[in-house]
CSV table of C-alpha atoms in Angstrom, one decimal:
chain,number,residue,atom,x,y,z
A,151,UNK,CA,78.4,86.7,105.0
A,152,UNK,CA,82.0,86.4,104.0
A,153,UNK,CA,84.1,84.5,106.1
A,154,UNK,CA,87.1,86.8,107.6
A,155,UNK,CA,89.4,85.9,110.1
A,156,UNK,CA,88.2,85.8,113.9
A,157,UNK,CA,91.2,88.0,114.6
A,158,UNK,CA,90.0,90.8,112.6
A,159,UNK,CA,88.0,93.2,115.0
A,160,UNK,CA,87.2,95.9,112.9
A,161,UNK,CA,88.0,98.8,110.2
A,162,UNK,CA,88.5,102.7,111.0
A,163,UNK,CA,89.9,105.5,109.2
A,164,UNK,CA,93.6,106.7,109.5
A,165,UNK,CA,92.3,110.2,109.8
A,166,UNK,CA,88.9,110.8,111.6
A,167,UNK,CA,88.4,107.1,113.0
A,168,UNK,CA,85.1,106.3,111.4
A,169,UNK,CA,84.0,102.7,112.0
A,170,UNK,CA,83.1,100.8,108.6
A,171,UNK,CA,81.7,97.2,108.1
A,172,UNK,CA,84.3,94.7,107.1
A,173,UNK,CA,81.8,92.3,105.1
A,174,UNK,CA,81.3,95.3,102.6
A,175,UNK,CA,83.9,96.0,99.8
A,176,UNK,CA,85.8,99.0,100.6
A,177,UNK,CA,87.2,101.9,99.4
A,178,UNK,CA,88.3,105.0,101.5
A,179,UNK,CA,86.7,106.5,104.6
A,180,UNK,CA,82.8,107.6,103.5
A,181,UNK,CA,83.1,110.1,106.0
A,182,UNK,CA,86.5,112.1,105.0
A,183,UNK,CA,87.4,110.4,102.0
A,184,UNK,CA,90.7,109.1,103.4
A,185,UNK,CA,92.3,105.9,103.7
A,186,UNK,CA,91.0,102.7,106.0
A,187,UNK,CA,93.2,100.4,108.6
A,188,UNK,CA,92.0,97.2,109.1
A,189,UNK,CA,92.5,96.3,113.4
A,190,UNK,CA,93.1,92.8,114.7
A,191,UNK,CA,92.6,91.4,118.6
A,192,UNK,CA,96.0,91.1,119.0
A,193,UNK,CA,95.0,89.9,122.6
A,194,UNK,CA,93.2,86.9,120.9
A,195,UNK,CA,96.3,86.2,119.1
A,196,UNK,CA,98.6,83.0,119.9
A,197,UNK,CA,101.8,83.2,118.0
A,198,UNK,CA,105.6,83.6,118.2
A,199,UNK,CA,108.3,84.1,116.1
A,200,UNK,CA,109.2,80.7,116.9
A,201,UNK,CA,105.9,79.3,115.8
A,202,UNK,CA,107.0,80.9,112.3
A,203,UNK,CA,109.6,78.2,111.6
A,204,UNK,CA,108.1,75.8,110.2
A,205,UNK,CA,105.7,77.2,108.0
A,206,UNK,CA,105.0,77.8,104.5
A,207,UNK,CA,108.1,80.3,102.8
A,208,UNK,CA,105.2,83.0,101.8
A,209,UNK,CA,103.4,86.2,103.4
A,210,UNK,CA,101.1,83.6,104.3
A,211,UNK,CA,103.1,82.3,107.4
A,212,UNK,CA,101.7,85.2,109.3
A,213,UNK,CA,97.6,83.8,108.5
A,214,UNK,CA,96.9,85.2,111.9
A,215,UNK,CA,97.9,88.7,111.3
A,216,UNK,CA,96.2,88.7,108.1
A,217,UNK,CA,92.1,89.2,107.2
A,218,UNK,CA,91.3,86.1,105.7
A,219,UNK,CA,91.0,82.4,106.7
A,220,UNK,CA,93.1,79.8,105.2
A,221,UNK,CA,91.4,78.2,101.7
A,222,UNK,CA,90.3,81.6,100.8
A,223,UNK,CA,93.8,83.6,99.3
A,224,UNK,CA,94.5,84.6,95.9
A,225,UNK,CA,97.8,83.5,95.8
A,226,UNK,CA,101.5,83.1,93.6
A,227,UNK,CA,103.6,82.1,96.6
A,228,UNK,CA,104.9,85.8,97.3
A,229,UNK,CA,106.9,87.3,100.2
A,230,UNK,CA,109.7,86.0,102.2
A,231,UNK,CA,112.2,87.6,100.1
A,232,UNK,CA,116.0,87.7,100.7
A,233,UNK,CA,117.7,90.0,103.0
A,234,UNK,CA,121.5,89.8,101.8
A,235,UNK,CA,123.8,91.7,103.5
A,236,UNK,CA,126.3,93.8,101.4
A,237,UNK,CA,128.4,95.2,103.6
A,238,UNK,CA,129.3,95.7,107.0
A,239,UNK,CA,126.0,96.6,109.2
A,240,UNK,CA,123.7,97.0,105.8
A,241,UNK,CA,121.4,94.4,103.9
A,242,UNK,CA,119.3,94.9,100.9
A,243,UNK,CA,116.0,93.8,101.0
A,244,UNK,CA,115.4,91.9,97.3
A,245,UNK,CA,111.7,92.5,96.5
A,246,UNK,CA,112.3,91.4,93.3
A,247,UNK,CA,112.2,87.9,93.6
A,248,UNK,CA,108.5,88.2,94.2
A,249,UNK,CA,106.1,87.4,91.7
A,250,UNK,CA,105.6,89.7,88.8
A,251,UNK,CA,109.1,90.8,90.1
A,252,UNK,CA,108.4,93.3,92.5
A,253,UNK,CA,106.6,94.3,96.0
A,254,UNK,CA,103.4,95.3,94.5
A,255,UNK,CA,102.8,91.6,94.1
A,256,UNK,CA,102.3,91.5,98.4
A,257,UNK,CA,99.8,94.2,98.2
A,258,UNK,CA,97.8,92.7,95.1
A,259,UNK,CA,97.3,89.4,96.6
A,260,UNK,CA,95.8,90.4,99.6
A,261,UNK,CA,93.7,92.8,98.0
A,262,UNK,CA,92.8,90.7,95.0
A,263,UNK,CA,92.1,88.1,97.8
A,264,UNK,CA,89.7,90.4,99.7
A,265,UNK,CA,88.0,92.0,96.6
A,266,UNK,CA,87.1,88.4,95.3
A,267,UNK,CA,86.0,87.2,98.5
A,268,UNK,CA,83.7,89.8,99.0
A,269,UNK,CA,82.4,89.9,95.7
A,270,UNK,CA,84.0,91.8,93.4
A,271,UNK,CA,83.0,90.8,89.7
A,272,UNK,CA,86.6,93.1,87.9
A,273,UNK,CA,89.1,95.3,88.9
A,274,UNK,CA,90.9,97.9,87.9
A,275,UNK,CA,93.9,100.4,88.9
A,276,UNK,CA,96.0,102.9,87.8
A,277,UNK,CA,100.1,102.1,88.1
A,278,UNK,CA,102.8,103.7,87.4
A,279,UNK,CA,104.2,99.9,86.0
A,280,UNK,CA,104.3,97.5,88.6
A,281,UNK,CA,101.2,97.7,90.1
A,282,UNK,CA,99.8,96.8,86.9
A,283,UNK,CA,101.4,94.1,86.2
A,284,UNK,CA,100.8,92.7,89.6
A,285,UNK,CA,97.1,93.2,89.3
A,286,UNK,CA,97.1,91.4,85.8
A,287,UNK,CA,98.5,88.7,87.2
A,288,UNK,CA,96.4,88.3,90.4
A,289,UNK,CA,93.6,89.0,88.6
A,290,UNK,CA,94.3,86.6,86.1
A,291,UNK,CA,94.7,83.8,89.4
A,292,UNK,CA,91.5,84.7,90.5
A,293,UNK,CA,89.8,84.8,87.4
A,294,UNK,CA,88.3,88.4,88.0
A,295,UNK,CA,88.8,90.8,84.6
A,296,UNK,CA,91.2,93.8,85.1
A,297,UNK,CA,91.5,97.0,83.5
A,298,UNK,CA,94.7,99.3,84.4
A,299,UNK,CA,95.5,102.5,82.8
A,300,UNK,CA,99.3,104.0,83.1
A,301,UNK,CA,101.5,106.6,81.4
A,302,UNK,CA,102.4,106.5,78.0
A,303,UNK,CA,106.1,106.7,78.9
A,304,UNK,CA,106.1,104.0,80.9
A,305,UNK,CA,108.6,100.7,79.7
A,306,UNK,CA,107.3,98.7,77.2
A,307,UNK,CA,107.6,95.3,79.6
A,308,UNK,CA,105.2,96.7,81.8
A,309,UNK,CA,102.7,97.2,79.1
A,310,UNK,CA,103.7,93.6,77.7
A,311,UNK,CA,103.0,92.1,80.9
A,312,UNK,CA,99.9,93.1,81.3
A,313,UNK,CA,98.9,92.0,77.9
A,314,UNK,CA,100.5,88.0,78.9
A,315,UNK,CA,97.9,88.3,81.8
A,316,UNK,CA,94.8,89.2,79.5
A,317,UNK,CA,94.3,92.4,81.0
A,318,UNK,CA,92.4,95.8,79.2
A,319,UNK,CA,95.5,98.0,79.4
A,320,UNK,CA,95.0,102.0,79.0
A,321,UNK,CA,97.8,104.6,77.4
A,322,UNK,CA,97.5,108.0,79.6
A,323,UNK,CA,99.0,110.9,78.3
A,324,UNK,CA,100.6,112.5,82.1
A,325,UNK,CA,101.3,111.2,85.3
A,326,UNK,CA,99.5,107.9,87.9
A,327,UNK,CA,97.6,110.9,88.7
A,328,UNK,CA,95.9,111.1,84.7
A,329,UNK,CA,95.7,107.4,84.7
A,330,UNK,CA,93.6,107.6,87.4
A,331,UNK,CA,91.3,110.3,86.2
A,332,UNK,CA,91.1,108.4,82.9
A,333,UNK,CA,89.8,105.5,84.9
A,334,UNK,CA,87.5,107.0,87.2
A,335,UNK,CA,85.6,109.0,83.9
A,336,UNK,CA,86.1,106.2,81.2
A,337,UNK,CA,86.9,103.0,83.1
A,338,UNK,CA,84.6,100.2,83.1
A,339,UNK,CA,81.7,101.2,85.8
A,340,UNK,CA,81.6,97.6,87.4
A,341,UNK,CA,85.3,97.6,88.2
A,342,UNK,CA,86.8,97.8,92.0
A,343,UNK,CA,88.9,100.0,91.9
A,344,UNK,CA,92.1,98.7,94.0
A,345,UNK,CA,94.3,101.9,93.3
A,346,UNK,CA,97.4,102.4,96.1
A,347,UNK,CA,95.8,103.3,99.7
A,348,UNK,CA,92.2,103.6,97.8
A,349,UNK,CA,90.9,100.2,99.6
A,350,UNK,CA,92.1,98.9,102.8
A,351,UNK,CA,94.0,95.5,102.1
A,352,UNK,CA,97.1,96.1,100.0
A,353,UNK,CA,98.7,97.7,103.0
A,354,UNK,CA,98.0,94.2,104.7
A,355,UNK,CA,100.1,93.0,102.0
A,356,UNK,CA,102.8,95.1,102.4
A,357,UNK,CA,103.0,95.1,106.0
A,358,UNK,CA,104.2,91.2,106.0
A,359,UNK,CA,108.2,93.4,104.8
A,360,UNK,CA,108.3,94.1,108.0
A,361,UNK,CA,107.2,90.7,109.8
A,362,UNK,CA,109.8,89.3,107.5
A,363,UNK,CA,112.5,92.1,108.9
A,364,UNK,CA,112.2,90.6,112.2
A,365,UNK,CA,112.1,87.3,111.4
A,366,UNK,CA,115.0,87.3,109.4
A,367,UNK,CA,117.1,89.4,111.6
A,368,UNK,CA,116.5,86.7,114.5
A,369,UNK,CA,114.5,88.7,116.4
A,370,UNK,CA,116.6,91.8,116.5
A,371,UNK,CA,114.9,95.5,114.9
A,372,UNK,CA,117.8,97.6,112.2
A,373,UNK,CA,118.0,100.9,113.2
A,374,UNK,CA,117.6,102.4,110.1
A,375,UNK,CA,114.7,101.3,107.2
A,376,UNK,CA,115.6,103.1,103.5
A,377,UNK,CA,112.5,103.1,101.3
A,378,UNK,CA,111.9,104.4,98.0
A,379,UNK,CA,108.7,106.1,99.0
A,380,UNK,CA,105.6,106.4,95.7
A,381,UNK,CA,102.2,105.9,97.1
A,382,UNK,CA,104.0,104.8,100.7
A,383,UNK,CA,101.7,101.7,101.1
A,384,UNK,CA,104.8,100.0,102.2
A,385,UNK,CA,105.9,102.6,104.6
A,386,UNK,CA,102.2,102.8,106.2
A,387,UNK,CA,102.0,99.0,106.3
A,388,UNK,CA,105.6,98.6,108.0
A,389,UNK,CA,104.9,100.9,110.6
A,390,UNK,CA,101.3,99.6,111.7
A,391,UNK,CA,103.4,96.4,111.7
A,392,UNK,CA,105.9,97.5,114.1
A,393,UNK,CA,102.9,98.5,116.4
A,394,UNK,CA,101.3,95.1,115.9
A,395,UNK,CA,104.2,93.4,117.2
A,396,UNK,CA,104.7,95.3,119.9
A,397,UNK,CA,101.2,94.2,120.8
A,398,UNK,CA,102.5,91.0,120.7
A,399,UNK,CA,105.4,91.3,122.3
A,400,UNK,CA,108.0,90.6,119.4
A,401,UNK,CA,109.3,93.2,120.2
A,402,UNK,CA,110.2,95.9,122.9
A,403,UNK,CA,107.8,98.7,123.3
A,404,UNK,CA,109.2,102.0,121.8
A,405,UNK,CA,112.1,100.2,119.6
A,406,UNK,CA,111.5,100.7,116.2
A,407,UNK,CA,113.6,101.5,113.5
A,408,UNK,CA,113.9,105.0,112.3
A,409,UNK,CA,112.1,105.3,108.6
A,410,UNK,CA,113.6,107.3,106.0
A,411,UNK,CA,111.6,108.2,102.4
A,412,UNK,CA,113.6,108.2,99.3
A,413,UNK,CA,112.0,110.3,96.8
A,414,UNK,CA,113.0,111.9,93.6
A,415,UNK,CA,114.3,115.0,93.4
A,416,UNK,CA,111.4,115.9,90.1
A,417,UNK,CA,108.4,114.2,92.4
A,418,UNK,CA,108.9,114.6,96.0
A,419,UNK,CA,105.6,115.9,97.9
A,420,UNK,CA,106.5,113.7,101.3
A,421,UNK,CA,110.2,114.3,101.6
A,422,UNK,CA,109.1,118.2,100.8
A,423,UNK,CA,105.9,118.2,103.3
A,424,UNK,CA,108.7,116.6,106.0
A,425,UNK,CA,111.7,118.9,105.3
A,426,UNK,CA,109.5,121.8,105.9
A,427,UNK,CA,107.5,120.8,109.1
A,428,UNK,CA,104.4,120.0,107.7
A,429,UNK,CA,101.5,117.6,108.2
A,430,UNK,CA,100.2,116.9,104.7
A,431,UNK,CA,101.9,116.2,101.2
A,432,UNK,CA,100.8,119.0,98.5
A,433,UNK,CA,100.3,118.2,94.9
A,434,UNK,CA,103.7,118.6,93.3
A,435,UNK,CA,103.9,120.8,89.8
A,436,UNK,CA,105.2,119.0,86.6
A,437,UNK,CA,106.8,115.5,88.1
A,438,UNK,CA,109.5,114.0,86.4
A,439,UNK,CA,111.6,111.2,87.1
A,440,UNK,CA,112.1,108.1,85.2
A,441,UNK,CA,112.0,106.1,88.4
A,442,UNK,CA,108.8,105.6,87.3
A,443,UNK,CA,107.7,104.3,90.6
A,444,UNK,CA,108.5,107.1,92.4
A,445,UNK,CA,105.9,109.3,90.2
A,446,UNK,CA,103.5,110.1,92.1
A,447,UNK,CA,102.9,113.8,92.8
A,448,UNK,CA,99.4,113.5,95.0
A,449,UNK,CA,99.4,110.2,97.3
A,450,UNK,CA,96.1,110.2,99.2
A,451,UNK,CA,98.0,108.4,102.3
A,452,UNK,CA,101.1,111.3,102.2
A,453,UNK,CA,100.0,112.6,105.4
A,454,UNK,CA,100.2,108.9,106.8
A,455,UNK,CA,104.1,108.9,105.1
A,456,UNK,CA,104.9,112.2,107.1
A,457,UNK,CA,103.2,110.7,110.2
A,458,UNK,CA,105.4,108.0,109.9
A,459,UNK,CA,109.0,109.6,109.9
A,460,UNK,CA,108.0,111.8,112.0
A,461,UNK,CA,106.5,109.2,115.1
A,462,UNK,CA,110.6,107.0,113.9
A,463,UNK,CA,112.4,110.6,114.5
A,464,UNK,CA,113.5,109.6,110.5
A,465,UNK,CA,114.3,111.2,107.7
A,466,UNK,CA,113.7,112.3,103.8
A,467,UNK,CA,116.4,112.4,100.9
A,468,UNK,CA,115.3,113.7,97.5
A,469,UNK,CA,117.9,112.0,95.0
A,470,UNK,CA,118.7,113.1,91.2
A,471,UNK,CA,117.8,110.9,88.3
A,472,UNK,CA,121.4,110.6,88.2
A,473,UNK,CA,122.7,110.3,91.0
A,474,UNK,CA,119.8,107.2,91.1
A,475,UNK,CA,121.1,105.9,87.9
A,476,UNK,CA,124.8,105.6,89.1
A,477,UNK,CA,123.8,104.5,92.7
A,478,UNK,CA,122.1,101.5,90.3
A,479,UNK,CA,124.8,100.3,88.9
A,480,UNK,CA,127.0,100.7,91.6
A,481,UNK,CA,124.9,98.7,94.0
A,482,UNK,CA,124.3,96.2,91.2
A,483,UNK,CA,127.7,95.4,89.8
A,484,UNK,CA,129.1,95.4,93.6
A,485,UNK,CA,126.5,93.0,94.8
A,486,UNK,CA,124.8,90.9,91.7
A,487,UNK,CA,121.1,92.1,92.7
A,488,UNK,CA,119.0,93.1,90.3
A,489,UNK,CA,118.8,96.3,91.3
A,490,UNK,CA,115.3,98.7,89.7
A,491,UNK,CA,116.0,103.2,89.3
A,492,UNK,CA,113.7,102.9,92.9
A,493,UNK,CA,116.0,100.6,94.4
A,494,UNK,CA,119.6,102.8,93.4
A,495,UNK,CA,117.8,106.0,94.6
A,496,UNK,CA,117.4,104.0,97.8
A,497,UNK,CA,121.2,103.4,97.7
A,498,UNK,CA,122.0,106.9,96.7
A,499,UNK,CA,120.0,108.0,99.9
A,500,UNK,CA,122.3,105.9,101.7
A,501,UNK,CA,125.1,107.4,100.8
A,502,UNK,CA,124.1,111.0,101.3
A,503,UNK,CA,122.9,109.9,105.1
A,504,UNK,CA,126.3,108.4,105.8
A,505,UNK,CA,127.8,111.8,104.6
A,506,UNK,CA,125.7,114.1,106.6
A,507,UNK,CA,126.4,111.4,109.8
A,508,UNK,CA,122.3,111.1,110.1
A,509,UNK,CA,123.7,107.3,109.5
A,510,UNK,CA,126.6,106.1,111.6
A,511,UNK,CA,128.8,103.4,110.8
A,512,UNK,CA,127.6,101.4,113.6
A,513,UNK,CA,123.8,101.3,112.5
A,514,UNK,CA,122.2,98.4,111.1
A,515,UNK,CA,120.7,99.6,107.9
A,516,UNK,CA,118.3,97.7,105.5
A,517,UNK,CA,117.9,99.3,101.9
A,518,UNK,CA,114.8,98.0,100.3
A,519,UNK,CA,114.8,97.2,96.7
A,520,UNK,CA,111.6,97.3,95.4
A,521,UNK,CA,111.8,95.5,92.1
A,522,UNK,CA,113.3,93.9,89.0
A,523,UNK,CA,115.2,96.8,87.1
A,524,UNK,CA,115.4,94.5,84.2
A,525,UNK,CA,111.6,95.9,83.2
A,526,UNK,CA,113.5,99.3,82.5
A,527,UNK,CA,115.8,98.1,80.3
């Protein structure tokens, strides 16, 4: 039996609620096909923000709220990332000082962690380019083999750093969505597939942005959370941690920030599904958009995204290559972040909100930045 945290009381689906056995190695729901939530007994849990202050500057500080017990991570030291404020009443949230240079690395190391402990003998996921990368390296910690398959147009640095990790690295003519395809018909048979929202623990990962959020803001909740929205792991593992802490008091019941998704305007099935009152994402035709994280036309958790800026009464921007391209420098040579095509569409959304008054000037606003840009470059 694998040793998982006491806290962790179970696993359900996000759609129909099926239970599933946490000692197994997971993948989506075996009764709709959808993705899993891992549920804690918050009740059981002890800690406070104040606890927080004196432990280790990682994810890891929040052990409780996570599924394994300490000895047993996969770890690079990633997470507690700066949040620098830029201007009056808006921070950016830096993801790229985490390992591998981006936020996938939160995701991968829980979900490397988990698929090791619970026996996985390889790995292997489609990315659009950080993902990748992230999994090489993880993999590469935990001494599991990895296979990933992305785009042919993808940066070269993503494809080179795979290669420093030792990883099998795939070419796909198309989109994450061929990659994926690729992997499930030629792929290596005995590899776990830990693709985005395809296994339960890289939202577990993600979730710690917004522990961090809370921490870091003393306490307080912004009003307003900007994300750059591909796969949404991030904005599904943000929101169940806004509900978390309300379990545990961190927070007051019913104040969350409102969630907006930044999309591109040539891949955009959440911000379109939201825009026009629907409950579920549909594939979108021909993506294009060289915000290559952003290039994903059928997430499996899109319904979860919509769920989510619906339940925050948020929002949905779909931003131009170029405007994200000028929004990118702008942010970047105002600031000295090192600002990724994701991150500038994120700023770009900004801008448009502030325009259209959905943002006031008296809202506390936190633009994420998902990653290094200089991989682009």
């Amino acid at each position: 039996m694998a040793r998982l945290s006491p806290n962790l009381a179970g696993i359900h689906c996000f759609a129909c609620e099926t239970a599933h056995d946490p000692q197994q190695l997971l993948t989506v729901c075996r009764a709709c096909g959808l993705p899993l939530r891992v549920d804690y007994n918050l009740s059981s849990v002890n800690l406070s923000l104040r606890d927080l202050q004196s432990r280790e500057p990682s994810l890891w500080r929040y052990r409780e709220l996570l599924p394994l017990l300490p000895g047993d991570e996969v770890s690079l030291v990633e997470g507690l990332t700066p949040l620098l404020q830029v201007e009056a009443n808006v921070w950016v949230k830096d993801e790229s000082r985490n390992p591998t240079g981006s936020f996938k690395a939160r995701g991968m190391a829980l979900a490397v962690s988990m698929a090791k402990h619970l026996g996985a003998q390889a790995l292997a996921a489609p990315s659009a380019g950080n993902a990748a990368g992230a999994l090489a390296a993880y993999g590469a910690r935990a001494g599991l083999p990895v296979t990933v398959a992305m785009p042919v147009d993808t940066p070269k640095a993503f494809f080179d750093e795979c290669e420093l990790y030792g990883a099998t690295i795939h070419r796909v003519q198309g989109t994450i969505a061929d990659a994926g395809k690729f992997l499930r018909e030629h792929g290596p048979k005995d590899a776990f597939d830990v693709s985005t929202l395809k296994e339960p623990y890289r939202i577990e990962g993600k979730k710690t942005m917004a522990f961090e959020l809370v921490e870091q803001f003393d306490g307080e909740i912004p009003d307003v959370v900007i994300y750059p929205t591909g796969g949404g792991t991030g904005l599904v593992g943000m929101w169940k941690a806004f509900d978390e802490m309300e379990r545990l008091g961190w927070i007051p019941r019913g104040r969350r920030p409102r969630f907006v998704s930044v999309q591109s305007a040539g891949c955009a099935p959440v911000a379109k599904a939201f825009l026009e009152g629907k409950d579920r994402t549909e594939p979108w035709p021909n993506p294009h958009t060289h915000a290559y994280g952003l290039r994903v036309p059928s997430p499996i958790g899109g319904f979860i995204c919509v769920r989510v800026l619906r339940e925050s009464n948020g929002a949905a921007v779909m931003v131009t290559d170029e405007d994200a391209d000028a929004a990118t420098r702008q942010l970047a040579s105002r600031t000295g972040i090192d600002v990724c095509p994701e991150g500038g569409a994120a700023w770009s959304a900004l801008q448009t909100l502030r325009a259209s008054r959905v943002i006031r000037d008296a809202d506390r606003v936190v633009v994420f930045n998902t990653g290094t840009g200089l991989k682009y470059r």
